[in-house]
Amino acid sequence: MKPRGRFAPSPTGPLHAGSLVAALASWLDARARGGEWWVRIEDVDTPRCVAGADAFILQQLAACGMSSDAPVVWQSKRSALYQAALDRLLTTGQAYPCACSRSDIEAALAAAGRQRERHQAAVYPGTCRQGLHGRPARAWRLRLPEAATVHWHDARLGEQVQDVAAEVGDFVLRRADGLWAYQLAVVVDDADQGITHVVRGADLADNTPRQILLQRALGLPAPAYHHVPLVLGANGEKLSKQNGAAALDLTEPLAALQAAAAVLGLPPAGGSVAEALALWVQAWRRQWQAGAGAAT
Ligand code: GLU
């Protein structure tokens, strides 16, 4: 299979220094492998999307010398694929409808004496696993298999393990507001698009075990994973559109790329954008051939 990577931005705002790192790393990885790089706009969470951000992101990428090798797709136009995947899971008993609201889940956890750390997402207690008992369906969840401890390998982080039952529980595939959950959309799309290498920010690493379980449930191949370092803001938190990260300056693409390359442990490069990218492809290939991705 020809190597194929992707960059999958959510159009919630322009690219910033952090998202450029993921874009650059995924592009370099694909090029270093002699593969393709596809862009997918992840706009399933429509309330969070900002009009025009998708077009602007594509312009920013182009200014940085990166453009999709296939027509760009928008997740908001791919509901039929997600529905088909959910239907398959329902048919095989691997998904089920859920009637619980957030407060139902809190109440069930409290009744079972299962406190949770503040700010941690609640582990779904499985209330609707055995049926809705006459309550209306709100959301759809994956029924985790008995063996829900996932071991996986990350090219930078090494061997990883997560007990998805203990840390997450049966997770949502289709939300109570009718929107598709990121986990389902990303798994369906990565497989449908033949993505072999997922290179993205480290904040997404703990989603990977959920995505691997979904791949197994749907009988889909698992891509290789590589989670790159995050750029932290002045407050020490991940740089994000939410904490006011500045949009990349399109007039200075090389400066923005230099900063992203430094985060990835790549050497400074002068010249044009194209020359800098070519140098970093070589450097990335050397790292990758060394087998460790050590500097990233
Ligand atoms: N759309 C996600 C984001 O912008 C990235 C998803 C992924 O790369 O798997 O954070």
PDB file of C-alpha atoms and ligand atoms in Angstrom:
ATOM      1  CA  MET A   1       0.000   0.000   0.000  1.00  0.00           C
ATOM      2  CA  LYS A   2       1.346   3.413  -0.919  1.00  0.00           C
ATOM      3  CA  PRO A   3       2.125   5.460   2.185  1.00  0.00           C
ATOM      4  CA  ARG A   4      -0.482   8.117   2.749  1.00  0.00           C
ATOM      5  CA  GLY A   5      -0.642  10.702   5.512  1.00  0.00           C
ATOM      6  CA  ARG A   6      -3.174  13.361   6.268  1.00  0.00           C
ATOM      7  CA  PHE A   7      -3.756  16.631   8.030  1.00  0.00           C
ATOM      8  CA  ALA A   8      -7.230  16.938   9.489  1.00  0.00           C
ATOM      9  CA  PRO A   9      -7.836  20.416  10.896  1.00  0.00           C
ATOM     10  CA  SER A  10     -11.070  21.432  12.573  1.00  0.00           C
ATOM     11  CA  PRO A  11     -12.113  24.753  11.016  1.00  0.00           C
ATOM     12  CA  THR A  12     -12.631  26.477  14.353  1.00  0.00           C
ATOM     13  CA  GLY A  13     -10.181  29.248  13.429  1.00  0.00           C
ATOM     14  CA  PRO A  14      -6.995  29.854  11.437  1.00  0.00           C
ATOM     15  CA  LEU A  15      -3.888  27.726  11.792  1.00  0.00           C
ATOM     16  CA  HIS A  16      -1.644  28.838  14.650  1.00  0.00           C
ATOM     17  CA  ALA A  17       1.896  27.911  15.658  1.00  0.00           C
ATOM     18  CA  GLY A  18       0.674  24.675  17.265  1.00  0.00           C
ATOM     19  CA  SER A  19      -1.458  23.396  14.423  1.00  0.00           C
ATOM     20  CA  LEU A  20       1.285  24.228  11.928  1.00  0.00           C
ATOM     21  CA  VAL A  21       3.563  21.762  13.749  1.00  0.00           C
ATOM     22  CA  ALA A  22       1.049  18.961  13.095  1.00  0.00           C
ATOM     23  CA  ALA A  23       0.571  20.072   9.499  1.00  0.00           C
ATOM     24  CA  LEU A  24       4.309  20.238   8.820  1.00  0.00           C
ATOM     25  CA  ALA A  25       5.086  16.957  10.574  1.00  0.00           C
ATOM     26  CA  SER A  26       2.382  15.057   8.693  1.00  0.00           C
ATOM     27  CA  TRP A  27       3.496  16.569   5.381  1.00  0.00           C
ATOM     28  CA  LEU A  28       7.200  15.807   5.985  1.00  0.00           C
ATOM     29  CA  ASP A  29       6.410  12.268   7.098  1.00  0.00           C
ATOM     30  CA  ALA A  30       4.380  11.583   3.959  1.00  0.00           C
ATOM     31  CA  ARG A  31       7.019  13.086   1.688  1.00  0.00           C
ATOM     32  CA  ALA A  32       9.883  11.305   3.450  1.00  0.00           C
ATOM     33  CA  ARG A  33       8.104   8.013   2.785  1.00  0.00           C
ATOM     34  CA  GLY A  34       7.525   8.919  -0.851  1.00  0.00           C
ATOM     35  CA  GLY A  35       3.821   8.995  -0.098  1.00  0.00           C
ATOM     36  CA  GLU A  36       0.828  11.240  -0.477  1.00  0.00           C
ATOM     37  CA  TRP A  37      -0.569  13.845   1.895  1.00  0.00           C
ATOM     38  CA  TRP A  38      -4.290  14.521   2.014  1.00  0.00           C
ATOM     39  CA  VAL A  39      -6.160  17.305   3.754  1.00  0.00           C
ATOM     40  CA  ARG A  40      -9.513  16.625   5.379  1.00  0.00           C
ATOM     41  CA  ILE A  41     -11.608  19.349   6.990  1.00  0.00           C
ATOM     42  CA  GLU A  42     -13.057  18.007  10.239  1.00  0.00           C
ATOM     43  CA  ASP A  43     -16.197  20.056  10.522  1.00  0.00           C
ATOM     44  CA  VAL A  44     -18.537  17.538  12.161  1.00  0.00           C
ATOM     45  CA  ASP A  45     -18.800  19.666  15.306  1.00  0.00           C
ATOM     46  CA  THR A  46     -20.657  22.380  13.420  1.00  0.00           C
ATOM     47  CA  PRO A  47     -21.363  24.683  16.386  1.00  0.00           C
ATOM     48  CA  ARG A  48     -17.597  25.081  16.905  1.00  0.00           C
ATOM     49  CA  CYS A  49     -16.831  25.813  13.240  1.00  0.00           C
ATOM     50  CA  VAL A  50     -16.127  29.330  12.061  1.00  0.00           C
ATOM     51  CA  ALA A  51     -17.347  30.384   8.616  1.00  0.00           C
ATOM     52  CA  GLY A  52     -14.461  30.788   6.185  1.00  0.00           C
ATOM     53  CA  ALA A  53     -11.878  29.180   8.467  1.00  0.00           C
ATOM     54  CA  ASP A  54     -11.599  26.167   6.157  1.00  0.00           C
ATOM     55  CA  ALA A  55     -10.681  28.267   3.107  1.00  0.00           C
ATOM     56  CA  PHE A  56      -8.281  30.323   5.198  1.00  0.00           C
ATOM     57  CA  ILE A  57      -6.519  27.224   6.542  1.00  0.00           C
ATOM     58  CA  LEU A  58      -6.048  25.926   2.998  1.00  0.00           C
ATOM     59  CA  GLN A  59      -4.549  29.284   2.001  1.00  0.00           C
ATOM     60  CA  GLN A  60      -2.215  29.219   4.987  1.00  0.00           C
ATOM     61  CA  LEU A  61      -1.069  25.702   4.075  1.00  0.00           C
ATOM     62  CA  ALA A  62      -0.497  26.752   0.471  1.00  0.00           C
ATOM     63  CA  ALA A  63       1.574  29.738   1.628  1.00  0.00           C
ATOM     64  CA  CYS A  64       3.682  27.238   3.573  1.00  0.00           C
ATOM     65  CA  GLY A  65       4.210  25.114   0.456  1.00  0.00           C
ATOM     66  CA  MET A  66       1.756  22.372   1.405  1.00  0.00           C
ATOM     67  CA  SER A  67      -1.311  21.393  -0.579  1.00  0.00           C
ATOM     68  CA  SER A  68      -3.443  18.284  -0.624  1.00  0.00           C
ATOM     69  CA  ASP A  69      -2.591  15.547  -3.128  1.00  0.00           C
ATOM     70  CA  ALA A  70      -6.299  14.678  -3.416  1.00  0.00           C
ATOM     71  CA  PRO A  71      -9.406  16.841  -3.465  1.00  0.00           C
ATOM     72  CA  VAL A  72     -10.047  18.143   0.043  1.00  0.00           C
ATOM     73  CA  VAL A  73     -13.020  16.500   1.765  1.00  0.00           C
ATOM     74  CA  TRP A  74     -15.369  17.955   4.369  1.00  0.00           C
ATOM     75  CA  GLN A  75     -16.666  15.629   7.068  1.00  0.00           C
ATOM     76  CA  SER A  76     -19.980  17.467   7.136  1.00  0.00           C
ATOM     77  CA  LYS A  77     -20.699  15.963   3.695  1.00  0.00           C
ATOM     78  CA  ARG A  78     -19.886  12.409   4.731  1.00  0.00           C
ATOM     79  CA  SER A  79     -22.734  11.579   7.132  1.00  0.00           C
ATOM     80  CA  ALA A  80     -23.845   8.614   5.029  1.00  0.00           C
ATOM     81  CA  LEU A  81     -20.501   6.899   5.618  1.00  0.00           C
ATOM     82  CA  TYR A  82     -20.716   7.437   9.363  1.00  0.00           C
ATOM     83  CA  GLN A  83     -24.315   6.228   9.450  1.00  0.00           C
ATOM     84  CA  ALA A  84     -23.344   3.073   7.538  1.00  0.00           C
ATOM     85  CA  ALA A  85     -20.577   2.373  10.068  1.00  0.00           C
ATOM     86  CA  LEU A  86     -22.946   2.912  13.001  1.00  0.00           C
ATOM     87  CA  ASP A  87     -25.523   0.629  11.370  1.00  0.00           C
ATOM     88  CA  ARG A  88     -22.908  -2.113  11.021  1.00  0.00           C
ATOM     89  CA  LEU A  89     -21.992  -1.790  14.677  1.00  0.00           C
ATOM     90  CA  LEU A  90     -25.651  -1.887  15.710  1.00  0.00           C
ATOM     91  CA  THR A  91     -26.296  -4.973  13.578  1.00  0.00           C
ATOM     92  CA  THR A  92     -23.433  -6.817  15.217  1.00  0.00           C
ATOM     93  CA  GLY A  93     -24.410  -5.672  18.711  1.00  0.00           C
ATOM     94  CA  GLN A  94     -21.254  -3.615  19.079  1.00  0.00           C
ATOM     95  CA  ALA A  95     -23.137  -0.333  19.492  1.00  0.00           C
ATOM     96  CA  TYR A  96     -26.280   0.553  21.381  1.00  0.00           C
ATOM     97  CA  PRO A  97     -28.590   3.503  21.897  1.00  0.00           C
ATOM     98  CA  CYS A  98     -28.299   5.395  25.168  1.00  0.00           C
ATOM     99  CA  ALA A  99     -30.956   7.461  26.931  1.00  0.00           C
ATOM    100  CA  CYS A 100     -28.754   8.954  29.645  1.00  0.00           C
ATOM    101  CA  SER A 101     -28.273  12.667  30.113  1.00  0.00           C
ATOM    102  CA  ARG A 102     -25.135  13.992  31.764  1.00  0.00           C
ATOM    103  CA  SER A 103     -26.941  14.261  35.096  1.00  0.00           C
ATOM    104  CA  ASP A 104     -28.256  10.678  34.778  1.00  0.00           C
ATOM    105  CA  ILE A 105     -24.651   9.542  34.365  1.00  0.00           C
ATOM    106  CA  GLU A 106     -23.491  11.612  37.362  1.00  0.00           C
ATOM    107  CA  ALA A 107     -26.325  10.195  39.476  1.00  0.00           C
ATOM    108  CA  ALA A 108     -25.560   6.604  38.450  1.00  0.00           C
ATOM    109  CA  LEU A 109     -21.870   7.063  39.259  1.00  0.00           C
ATOM    110  CA  ALA A 110     -22.660   8.650  42.632  1.00  0.00           C
ATOM    111  CA  ALA A 111     -25.108   5.841  43.481  1.00  0.00           C
ATOM    112  CA  ALA A 112     -22.384   3.320  42.704  1.00  0.00           C
ATOM    113  CA  GLY A 113     -19.964   5.249  44.927  1.00  0.00           C
ATOM    114  CA  ARG A 114     -17.718   6.012  41.983  1.00  0.00           C
ATOM    115  CA  GLN A 115     -16.355   9.487  42.490  1.00  0.00           C
ATOM    116  CA  ARG A 116     -14.330  11.062  39.770  1.00  0.00           C
ATOM    117  CA  GLU A 117     -11.539  13.539  39.773  1.00  0.00           C
ATOM    118  CA  ARG A 118     -12.595  17.072  39.051  1.00  0.00           C
ATOM    119  CA  HIS A 119     -12.395  17.955  35.338  1.00  0.00           C
ATOM    120  CA  GLN A 120     -12.131  14.332  34.328  1.00  0.00           C
ATOM    121  CA  ALA A 121     -14.725  13.078  31.911  1.00  0.00           C
ATOM    122  CA  ALA A 122     -17.179  10.659  33.520  1.00  0.00           C
ATOM    123  CA  VAL A 123     -16.656   6.968  32.755  1.00  0.00           C
ATOM    124  CA  TYR A 124     -19.999   5.813  31.381  1.00  0.00           C
ATOM    125  CA  PRO A 125     -21.455   3.338  33.906  1.00  0.00           C
ATOM    126  CA  GLY A 126     -23.129   1.219  31.222  1.00  0.00           C
ATOM    127  CA  THR A 127     -26.713   1.987  32.272  1.00  0.00           C
ATOM    128  CA  CYS A 128     -28.179   1.422  28.787  1.00  0.00           C
ATOM    129  CA  ARG A 129     -26.083  -1.612  27.876  1.00  0.00           C
ATOM    130  CA  GLN A 130     -29.043  -3.880  28.563  1.00  0.00           C
ATOM    131  CA  GLY A 131     -31.614  -1.671  26.808  1.00  0.00           C
ATOM    132  CA  LEU A 132     -33.412   1.622  27.127  1.00  0.00           C
ATOM    133  CA  HIS A 133     -36.240   0.388  29.382  1.00  0.00           C
ATOM    134  CA  GLY A 134     -38.728   2.587  27.563  1.00  0.00           C
ATOM    135  CA  ARG A 135     -36.644   5.756  27.664  1.00  0.00           C
ATOM    136  CA  PRO A 136     -35.997   7.554  24.341  1.00  0.00           C
ATOM    137  CA  ALA A 137     -32.606   7.146  22.692  1.00  0.00           C
ATOM    138  CA  ARG A 138     -30.424  10.259  22.841  1.00  0.00           C
ATOM    139  CA  ALA A 139     -26.996   9.075  21.794  1.00  0.00           C
ATOM    140  CA  TRP A 140     -25.309   5.943  20.464  1.00  0.00           C
ATOM    141  CA  ARG A 141     -22.342   4.304  22.163  1.00  0.00           C
ATOM    142  CA  LEU A 142     -19.747   1.651  21.359  1.00  0.00           C
ATOM    143  CA  ARG A 143     -20.121  -1.491  23.470  1.00  0.00           C
ATOM    144  CA  LEU A 144     -16.534  -2.073  24.585  1.00  0.00           C
ATOM    145  CA  PRO A 145     -15.295  -5.635  24.174  1.00  0.00           C
ATOM    146  CA  GLU A 146     -14.256  -7.720  27.192  1.00  0.00           C
ATOM    147  CA  ALA A 147     -10.632  -7.093  26.294  1.00  0.00           C
ATOM    148  CA  ALA A 148     -10.583  -3.303  26.258  1.00  0.00           C
ATOM    149  CA  THR A 149      -6.990  -2.784  27.334  1.00  0.00           C
ATOM    150  CA  VAL A 150      -5.241  -1.510  24.242  1.00  0.00           C
ATOM    151  CA  HIS A 151      -1.495  -1.749  23.699  1.00  0.00           C
ATOM    152  CA  TRP A 152      -0.238   0.347  20.843  1.00  0.00           C
ATOM    153  CA  HIS A 153       2.981   1.769  19.504  1.00  0.00           C
ATOM    154  CA  ASP A 154       3.648   5.428  18.858  1.00  0.00           C
ATOM    155  CA  ALA A 155       6.638   6.385  16.712  1.00  0.00           C
ATOM    156  CA  ARG A 156       7.729   9.073  19.195  1.00  0.00           C
ATOM    157  CA  LEU A 157       6.154   8.082  22.502  1.00  0.00           C
ATOM    158  CA  GLY A 158       6.988   4.374  22.235  1.00  0.00           C
ATOM    159  CA  GLU A 159       4.837   1.617  23.738  1.00  0.00           C
ATOM    160  CA  GLN A 160       1.527   2.845  25.098  1.00  0.00           C
ATOM    161  CA  VAL A 161      -1.252   1.185  27.040  1.00  0.00           C
ATOM    162  CA  GLN A 162      -4.727   2.269  28.080  1.00  0.00           C
ATOM    163  CA  ASP A 163      -7.515   0.389  29.843  1.00  0.00           C
ATOM    164  CA  VAL A 164     -10.358   1.973  27.906  1.00  0.00           C
ATOM    165  CA  ALA A 165     -13.044   0.376  30.093  1.00  0.00           C
ATOM    166  CA  ALA A 166     -11.569   1.887  33.252  1.00  0.00           C
ATOM    167  CA  GLU A 167     -10.571   5.246  31.796  1.00  0.00           C
ATOM    168  CA  VAL A 168     -13.344   5.994  29.308  1.00  0.00           C
ATOM    169  CA  GLY A 169     -16.088   3.383  29.260  1.00  0.00           C
ATOM    170  CA  ASP A 170     -18.524   2.810  26.389  1.00  0.00           C
ATOM    171  CA  PHE A 171     -17.941   6.005  24.425  1.00  0.00           C
ATOM    172  CA  VAL A 172     -20.257   8.063  22.238  1.00  0.00           C
ATOM    173  CA  LEU A 173     -20.415   7.523  18.477  1.00  0.00           C
ATOM    174  CA  ARG A 174     -23.345   9.772  17.766  1.00  0.00           C
ATOM    175  CA  ARG A 175     -24.060  12.590  20.165  1.00  0.00           C
ATOM    176  CA  ALA A 176     -27.340  13.556  21.796  1.00  0.00           C
ATOM    177  CA  ASP A 177     -27.398  16.687  19.610  1.00  0.00           C
ATOM    178  CA  GLY A 178     -27.357  14.433  16.536  1.00  0.00           C
ATOM    179  CA  LEU A 179     -23.751  15.247  15.600  1.00  0.00           C
ATOM    180  CA  TRP A 180     -21.239  12.538  14.777  1.00  0.00           C
ATOM    181  CA  ALA A 181     -18.555  12.036  17.371  1.00  0.00           C
ATOM    182  CA  TYR A 182     -14.981  12.770  16.324  1.00  0.00           C
ATOM    183  CA  GLN A 183     -13.931   9.186  17.188  1.00  0.00           C
ATOM    184  CA  LEU A 184     -16.284   7.598  14.683  1.00  0.00           C
ATOM    185  CA  ALA A 185     -15.738  10.134  11.911  1.00  0.00           C
ATOM    186  CA  VAL A 186     -11.948   9.989  12.153  1.00  0.00           C
ATOM    187  CA  VAL A 187     -11.819   6.180  12.111  1.00  0.00           C
ATOM    188  CA  VAL A 188     -14.224   5.866   9.188  1.00  0.00           C
ATOM    189  CA  ASP A 189     -12.415   8.548   7.204  1.00  0.00           C
ATOM    190  CA  ASP A 190      -8.869   7.347   7.857  1.00  0.00           C
ATOM    191  CA  ALA A 191      -9.888   3.890   6.603  1.00  0.00           C
ATOM    192  CA  ASP A 192     -12.009   5.149   3.699  1.00  0.00           C
ATOM    193  CA  GLN A 193      -9.152   7.372   2.540  1.00  0.00           C
ATOM    194  CA  GLY A 194      -6.531   4.636   2.868  1.00  0.00           C
ATOM    195  CA  ILE A 195      -4.481   6.581   5.420  1.00  0.00           C
ATOM    196  CA  THR A 196      -1.461   4.516   6.474  1.00  0.00           C
ATOM    197  CA  HIS A 197       0.288   7.056   8.744  1.00  0.00           C
ATOM    198  CA  VAL A 198      -1.430   9.344  11.235  1.00  0.00           C
ATOM    199  CA  VAL A 199       0.859  12.150  12.412  1.00  0.00           C
ATOM    200  CA  ARG A 200      -0.859  14.646  14.745  1.00  0.00           C
ATOM    201  CA  GLY A 201      -0.523  16.556  18.011  1.00  0.00           C
ATOM    202  CA  ALA A 202       0.216  14.773  21.272  1.00  0.00           C
ATOM    203  CA  ASP A 203      -3.035  16.065  22.774  1.00  0.00           C
ATOM    204  CA  LEU A 204      -4.797  13.460  20.639  1.00  0.00           C
ATOM    205  CA  ALA A 205      -2.655  10.527  21.796  1.00  0.00           C
ATOM    206  CA  ASP A 206      -5.130   9.383  24.439  1.00  0.00           C
ATOM    207  CA  ASN A 207      -7.878   9.139  21.806  1.00  0.00           C
ATOM    208  CA  THR A 208      -5.872   6.553  19.897  1.00  0.00           C
ATOM    209  CA  PRO A 209      -6.910   3.490  21.965  1.00  0.00           C
ATOM    210  CA  ARG A 210     -10.577   4.358  21.394  1.00  0.00           C
ATOM    211  CA  GLN A 211      -9.909   4.666  17.695  1.00  0.00           C
ATOM    212  CA  ILE A 212      -8.083   1.317  17.640  1.00  0.00           C
ATOM    213  CA  LEU A 213     -11.036  -0.383  19.367  1.00  0.00           C
ATOM    214  CA  LEU A 214     -13.388   1.123  16.799  1.00  0.00           C
ATOM    215  CA  GLN A 215     -11.141  -0.055  13.955  1.00  0.00           C
ATOM    216  CA  ARG A 216     -11.259  -3.556  15.408  1.00  0.00           C
ATOM    217  CA  ALA A 217     -15.037  -3.425  15.808  1.00  0.00           C
ATOM    218  CA  LEU A 218     -15.452  -2.347  12.197  1.00  0.00           C
ATOM    219  CA  GLY A 219     -12.789  -4.711  10.838  1.00  0.00           C
ATOM    220  CA  LEU A 220     -10.657  -1.828   9.579  1.00  0.00           C
ATOM    221  CA  PRO A 221      -6.846  -1.692   9.387  1.00  0.00           C
ATOM    222  CA  ALA A 222      -4.972   0.397  11.960  1.00  0.00           C
ATOM    223  CA  PRO A 223      -2.643   3.097  10.616  1.00  0.00           C
ATOM    224  CA  ALA A 224       0.750   3.767  12.212  1.00  0.00           C
ATOM    225  CA  TYR A 225       0.653   6.586  14.768  1.00  0.00           C
ATOM    226  CA  HIS A 226       3.082   9.385  15.538  1.00  0.00           C
ATOM    227  CA  HIS A 227       2.106  12.113  18.000  1.00  0.00           C
ATOM    228  CA  VAL A 228       4.237  15.240  17.765  1.00  0.00           C
ATOM    229  CA  PRO A 229       5.042  17.691  20.584  1.00  0.00           C
ATOM    230  CA  LEU A 230       2.596  20.440  21.437  1.00  0.00           C
ATOM    231  CA  VAL A 231       3.442  24.105  21.420  1.00  0.00           C
ATOM    232  CA  LEU A 232       2.722  25.585  24.817  1.00  0.00           C
ATOM    233  CA  GLY A 233       1.432  29.100  25.359  1.00  0.00           C
ATOM    234  CA  ALA A 234       2.777  31.549  27.929  1.00  0.00           C
ATOM    235  CA  ASN A 235       0.429  30.039  30.551  1.00  0.00           C
ATOM    236  CA  GLY A 236       2.068  26.618  30.040  1.00  0.00           C
ATOM    237  CA  GLU A 237      -1.087  25.246  28.450  1.00  0.00           C
ATOM    238  CA  LYS A 238      -1.380  23.816  24.977  1.00  0.00           C
ATOM    239  CA  LEU A 239      -1.551  26.618  22.449  1.00  0.00           C
ATOM    240  CA  SER A 240      -5.059  26.668  21.072  1.00  0.00           C
ATOM    241  CA  LYS A 241      -7.551  28.856  19.352  1.00  0.00           C
ATOM    242  CA  GLN A 242      -9.414  28.907  22.670  1.00  0.00           C
ATOM    243  CA  ASN A 243      -6.531  30.487  24.567  1.00  0.00           C
ATOM    244  CA  GLY A 244      -5.961  33.132  21.954  1.00  0.00           C
ATOM    245  CA  ALA A 245      -3.161  31.675  19.834  1.00  0.00           C
ATOM    246  CA  ALA A 246      -2.307  34.116  17.066  1.00  0.00           C
ATOM    247  CA  ALA A 247      -3.088  33.127  13.497  1.00  0.00           C
ATOM    248  CA  LEU A 248      -0.022  32.460  11.395  1.00  0.00           C
ATOM    249  CA  ASP A 249       1.292  35.448   9.552  1.00  0.00           C
ATOM    250  CA  LEU A 250       0.889  34.592   5.877  1.00  0.00           C
ATOM    251  CA  THR A 251       3.453  37.185   4.886  1.00  0.00           C
ATOM    252  CA  GLU A 252       6.196  35.331   6.789  1.00  0.00           C
ATOM    253  CA  PRO A 253       5.589  31.644   6.053  1.00  0.00           C
ATOM    254  CA  LEU A 254       9.253  30.706   6.337  1.00  0.00           C
ATOM    255  CA  ALA A 255       9.538  32.182   9.830  1.00  0.00           C
ATOM    256  CA  ALA A 256       6.448  30.256  10.919  1.00  0.00           C
ATOM    257  CA  LEU A 257       7.796  27.055   9.365  1.00  0.00           C
ATOM    258  CA  GLN A 258      11.188  27.565  11.048  1.00  0.00           C
ATOM    259  CA  ALA A 259       9.500  27.751  14.434  1.00  0.00           C
ATOM    260  CA  ALA A 260       7.459  24.620  13.710  1.00  0.00           C
ATOM    261  CA  ALA A 261      10.539  22.768  12.464  1.00  0.00           C
ATOM    262  CA  ALA A 262      12.413  23.658  15.658  1.00  0.00           C
ATOM    263  CA  VAL A 263       9.631  22.066  17.733  1.00  0.00           C
ATOM    264  CA  LEU A 264      10.139  18.929  15.653  1.00  0.00           C
ATOM    265  CA  GLY A 265      13.895  18.936  16.334  1.00  0.00           C
ATOM    266  CA  LEU A 266      14.739  19.790  12.731  1.00  0.00           C
ATOM    267  CA  PRO A 267      17.706  22.007  11.824  1.00  0.00           C
ATOM    268  CA  PRO A 268      17.298  25.646  10.773  1.00  0.00           C
ATOM    269  CA  ALA A 269      16.926  26.028   7.009  1.00  0.00           C
ATOM    270  CA  GLY A 270      17.299  29.123   4.881  1.00  0.00           C
ATOM    271  CA  GLY A 271      16.410  29.915   1.301  1.00  0.00           C
ATOM    272  CA  SER A 272      12.904  29.619  -0.028  1.00  0.00           C
ATOM    273  CA  VAL A 273       9.985  27.760   1.533  1.00  0.00           C
ATOM    274  CA  ALA A 274      10.467  24.980  -1.036  1.00  0.00           C
ATOM    275  CA  GLU A 275      14.196  24.690  -0.249  1.00  0.00           C
ATOM    276  CA  ALA A 276      13.550  24.585   3.469  1.00  0.00           C
ATOM    277  CA  LEU A 277      10.905  21.890   3.062  1.00  0.00           C
ATOM    278  CA  ALA A 278      13.243  19.827   0.882  1.00  0.00           C
ATOM    279  CA  LEU A 279      15.979  19.999   3.522  1.00  0.00           C
ATOM    280  CA  TRP A 280      13.574  18.966   6.281  1.00  0.00           C
ATOM    281  CA  VAL A 281      12.267  16.035   4.232  1.00  0.00           C
ATOM    282  CA  GLN A 282      15.852  14.736   4.139  1.00  0.00           C
ATOM    283  CA  ALA A 283      16.295  15.297   7.858  1.00  0.00           C
ATOM    284  CA  TRP A 284      12.960  13.624   8.628  1.00  0.00           C
ATOM    285  CA  ARG A 285      13.867  10.640   6.454  1.00  0.00           C
ATOM    286  CA  ARG A 286      17.164  10.227   8.285  1.00  0.00           C
ATOM    287  CA  GLN A 287      15.366  10.263  11.643  1.00  0.00           C
ATOM    288  CA  TRP A 288      12.778   7.819  10.435  1.00  0.00           C
ATOM    289  CA  GLN A 289      15.356   5.502   8.867  1.00  0.00           C
ATOM    290  CA  ALA A 290      17.227   5.601  12.161  1.00  0.00           C
ATOM    291  CA  GLY A 291      14.075   3.921  13.397  1.00  0.00           C
ATOM    292  CA  ALA A 292      13.296   6.066  16.355  1.00  0.00           C
ATOM    293  CA  GLY A 293      12.097   9.455  15.258  1.00  0.00           C
ATOM    294  CA  ALA A 294      14.383  10.293  18.142  1.00  0.00           C
ATOM    295  CA  ALA A 295      14.588  14.051  17.791  1.00  0.00           C
ATOM    296  CA  THR A 296      10.855  14.477  17.526  1.00  0.00           C
TER     297      THR A 296
HETATM  298  N1  GLU B   1      -9.587  17.559  13.844  1.00  0.00           N
HETATM  299  C1  GLU B   1      -8.683  17.312  14.913  1.00  0.00           C
HETATM  300  C2  GLU B   1      -8.118  18.615  15.430  1.00  0.00           C
HETATM  301  O1  GLU B   1      -8.113  19.598  14.706  1.00  0.00           O
HETATM  302  C3  GLU B   1      -7.517  16.448  14.499  1.00  0.00           C
HETATM  303  C4  GLU B   1      -7.916  15.051  14.356  1.00  0.00           C
HETATM  304  C5  GLU B   1      -6.816  14.088  14.012  1.00  0.00           C
HETATM  305  O2  GLU B   1      -5.762  14.475  13.504  1.00  0.00           O
HETATM  306  O3  GLU B   1      -7.048  12.902  14.237  1.00  0.00           O
HETATM  307  O4  GLU B   1      -7.697  18.656  16.568  1.00  0.00           O
END
